[in-house]
Short mmCIF file of C-alpha atoms in Angstrom, two decimals:
data_model
loop_
_atom_site.label_atom_id
_atom_site.label_comp_id
_atom_site.label_asym_id
_atom_site.label_seq_id
_atom_site.Cartn_x
_atom_site.Cartn_y
_atom_site.Cartn_z
CA MET A 1 145.28 223.37 225.62
CA SER A 2 141.99 221.50 225.67
CA LEU A 3 138.71 221.35 224.21
CA ILE A 4 137.14 223.39 227.05
CA THR A 5 138.19 226.99 228.10
CA THR A 6 140.30 227.04 231.36
CA THR A 7 141.56 229.92 233.46
CA LEU A 8 145.11 230.87 232.39
CA PRO A 9 147.43 231.53 235.46
CA GLN A 10 147.73 235.28 234.56
CA GLN A 11 143.88 235.66 234.47
CA ALA A 12 143.30 233.62 237.76
CA GLU A 13 141.39 235.28 240.58
CA GLY A 14 140.17 234.22 243.97
CA LYS A 15 140.28 230.50 244.93
CA ILE A 16 141.90 229.60 241.53
CA ALA A 17 144.61 232.11 241.96
CA GLU A 18 145.37 230.96 245.46
CA ILE A 19 145.62 227.31 244.21
CA TYR A 20 147.62 228.21 241.25
CA GLN A 21 150.02 229.99 243.54
CA GLU A 22 150.40 226.88 245.81
CA ILE A 23 151.03 224.61 242.80
CA GLU A 24 153.53 227.02 241.22
CA SER A 25 155.49 227.17 244.41
CA LYS A 26 155.57 223.41 244.62
CA PHE A 27 156.16 222.50 240.98
CA GLY A 28 157.42 225.78 239.30
CA PHE A 29 154.52 225.86 236.77
CA ILE A 30 150.78 224.96 236.64
CA PRO A 31 150.41 221.69 234.79
CA ASN A 32 147.61 221.58 232.19
CA ALA A 33 146.03 218.72 233.95
CA ILE A 34 145.38 220.77 236.97
CA GLN A 35 144.55 223.94 234.87
CA LEU A 36 141.81 222.01 233.36
CA GLY A 37 140.17 221.87 236.78
CA SER A 38 139.89 225.64 236.73
CA ILE A 39 136.53 225.23 235.15
CA ASN A 40 135.26 224.04 238.55
CA PRO A 41 137.38 225.58 241.41
CA ASN A 42 135.98 223.15 243.97
CA HIS A 43 137.04 220.09 241.81
CA MET A 44 140.47 221.70 241.22
CA ALA A 45 140.82 222.22 245.05
CA ARG A 46 139.98 218.46 245.82
CA HIS A 47 142.45 217.47 243.03
CA TRP A 48 145.21 219.55 244.45
CA GLN A 49 144.45 218.33 247.99
CA GLY A 50 144.66 214.72 246.61
CA ILE A 51 147.96 215.35 245.15
CA GLN A 52 149.34 216.95 248.36
CA GLU A 53 148.08 213.88 250.39
CA THR A 54 149.84 211.41 248.13
CA ILE A 55 153.09 213.29 248.22
CA ALA A 56 153.07 213.44 251.99
CA HIS A 57 151.59 209.98 252.78
CA GLU A 58 152.53 208.82 256.21
CA THR A 59 153.43 205.36 255.37
CA LEU A 60 153.30 204.74 251.44
CA SER A 61 155.97 206.21 249.29
CA ALA A 62 155.38 208.98 246.54
CA LYS A 63 157.18 206.52 244.22
CA LEU A 64 154.56 203.96 244.74
CA PHE A 65 151.71 206.41 244.02
CA THR A 66 153.73 207.60 240.85
CA LEU A 67 153.89 204.05 239.74
CA ILE A 68 150.21 203.44 240.34
CA ARG A 69 149.43 206.53 238.24
CA LEU A 70 151.71 205.38 235.54
CA LEU A 71 150.42 201.86 235.19
CA VAL A 72 146.73 202.92 235.49
CA SER A 73 147.21 205.47 232.90
CA GLU A 74 148.92 203.09 230.59
CA THR A 75 145.93 200.77 230.73
CA MET A 76 143.59 203.77 230.15
CA HIS A 77 145.71 204.99 227.20
CA CYS A 78 146.28 208.48 228.85
CA GLU A 79 149.27 209.71 226.98
CA TYR A 80 149.46 212.83 229.27
CA CYS A 81 149.61 211.04 232.58
CA VAL A 82 151.98 208.16 231.15
CA GLY A 83 154.34 210.83 230.01
CA LEU A 84 154.04 213.00 233.11
CA ASN A 85 154.52 210.07 235.53
CA ALA A 86 157.29 208.52 233.44
CA GLY A 87 159.17 211.94 233.65
CA ILE A 88 158.61 211.99 237.43
CA LEU A 89 159.97 208.47 237.77
CA MET A 90 163.09 209.58 235.72
CA GLN A 91 163.81 212.88 237.33
CA THR A 92 162.85 212.11 240.91
CA TYR A 93 163.66 208.52 241.19
CA GLY A 94 166.33 208.08 238.56
CA MET A 95 164.65 205.37 236.65
CA SER A 96 165.63 204.75 233.00
CA ALA A 97 163.37 204.72 230.14
CA GLU A 98 164.21 201.02 229.84
CA GLU A 99 163.41 200.38 233.39
CA ILE A 100 159.96 202.06 232.95
CA ALA A 101 159.34 200.08 229.78
CA GLN A 102 159.98 196.97 231.80
CA VAL A 103 157.61 198.01 234.54
CA LYS A 104 154.84 198.87 231.92
CA HIS A 105 155.28 195.36 230.61
CA SER A 106 155.29 193.68 234.13
CA ALA A 107 154.35 195.41 237.34
CA LYS A 108 156.53 192.85 239.13
CA GLN A 109 159.54 194.67 237.70
CA ALA A 110 158.76 197.83 239.81
CA PRO A 111 161.62 198.83 242.05
CA LEU A 112 159.66 198.75 245.19
CA ASP A 113 159.94 196.77 248.44
CA GLU A 114 157.82 193.54 248.70
CA ARG A 115 155.10 195.33 250.66
CA GLU A 116 154.58 198.16 248.06
CA LEU A 117 154.93 195.80 245.20
CA ALA A 118 152.07 193.82 246.53
CA LEU A 119 150.01 196.85 246.92
CA LEU A 120 150.87 198.01 243.24
CA GLU A 121 149.89 194.58 241.93
CA PHE A 122 146.55 194.73 243.95
CA VAL A 123 145.75 198.10 242.67
CA ILE A 124 146.36 197.01 238.88
CA LYS A 125 144.11 193.91 239.68
CA GLY A 126 141.40 196.06 241.31
CA VAL A 127 141.44 198.77 238.53
CA GLY A 128 141.21 196.00 235.89
CA ASP A 129 138.35 194.17 237.46
CA SER A 130 137.16 195.47 240.86
CA ASN A 131 134.79 192.49 241.20
CA SER A 132 137.88 190.01 241.15
CA ILE A 133 139.18 191.22 244.45
CA THR A 134 138.74 188.66 247.24
CA ALA A 135 139.08 188.37 251.03
CA GLU A 136 142.17 186.43 250.27
CA ASP A 137 143.81 189.39 248.36
CA ILE A 138 143.28 191.64 251.45
CA GLU A 139 144.54 188.95 253.87
CA GLY A 140 147.69 188.66 251.55
CA LEU A 141 148.35 192.27 251.71
CA LYS A 142 148.00 192.27 255.48
CA GLN A 143 150.49 189.37 255.57
CA HIS A 144 152.90 191.74 253.51
CA GLY A 145 152.43 194.16 256.43
CA CYS A 146 149.96 196.56 254.84
CA SER A 147 147.32 198.22 257.01
CA GLU A 148 143.65 198.42 255.78
CA ARG A 149 144.20 202.18 255.42
CA GLU A 150 147.16 201.56 253.06
CA ILE A 151 145.17 199.14 251.07
CA PHE A 152 142.36 201.67 250.74
CA ASP A 153 144.58 204.63 250.01
CA ALA A 154 146.55 202.73 247.15
CA LEU A 155 143.36 201.54 245.47
CA ALA A 156 141.67 204.96 245.81
CA GLN A 157 144.74 206.36 244.13
CA GLY A 158 144.32 203.97 241.28
CA ALA A 159 140.37 204.66 240.95
CA SER A 160 141.01 208.32 241.12
CA GLN A 161 143.56 207.96 238.35
CA VAL A 162 140.88 206.26 236.14
CA ALA A 163 138.60 209.22 236.45
CA GLY A 164 141.42 211.75 235.83
CA ASP A 165 142.46 209.77 232.70
CA ILE A 166 139.01 209.83 231.38
CA ILE A 167 138.69 213.65 231.85
CA LEU A 168 142.14 214.38 230.34
CA ASN A 169 141.50 212.10 227.32
CA ALA A 170 138.07 213.43 226.73
CA PHE A 171 139.03 217.04 226.70
CA LYS A 172 142.32 216.35 224.78
CA VAL A 173 144.50 218.07 227.36
CA GLU A 174 147.83 218.99 225.67
CA HIS A 175 151.19 217.79 227.01
CA ASP A 176 153.16 220.40 229.02
CA PHE A 177 156.23 218.39 229.77
CA HIS A 178 159.33 217.40 227.90
#
């Protein structure tokens, strides 16, 4: 599965077993990306908590977070996350492979409302060059109706994805999706 040893679901005990049970009840399986975290149960718990928070975000769509993960992973060359998030976009949101390719080419093509599209473009800019973010960028997002919390949460998702992509790439985590 990867360059380091992880706990298989059938071998899990304690905190790892509890988290695996929650994940399996939600997704029907334990993704290799999450299983990798079993080497550090506290990290895995934080990762799972972050996933739950984005799925149930009060004001931003899970589709936006999926597109953030897709585009950040594309820039980070994380095949695992590009494939996983493209699959989510196809299965959950009905996007075609062609539409996903268009979004990868230009974030402006993302099927989001104007507010969330502005957030997506901001995250891509921030992940690409965090020092390029200006007060005008934040003000522009506020003019689109974004709260500071939404701006923070969107960029935090992008930054978190960079870290996740580095880990998955470095440990050569195998695909577990079709």
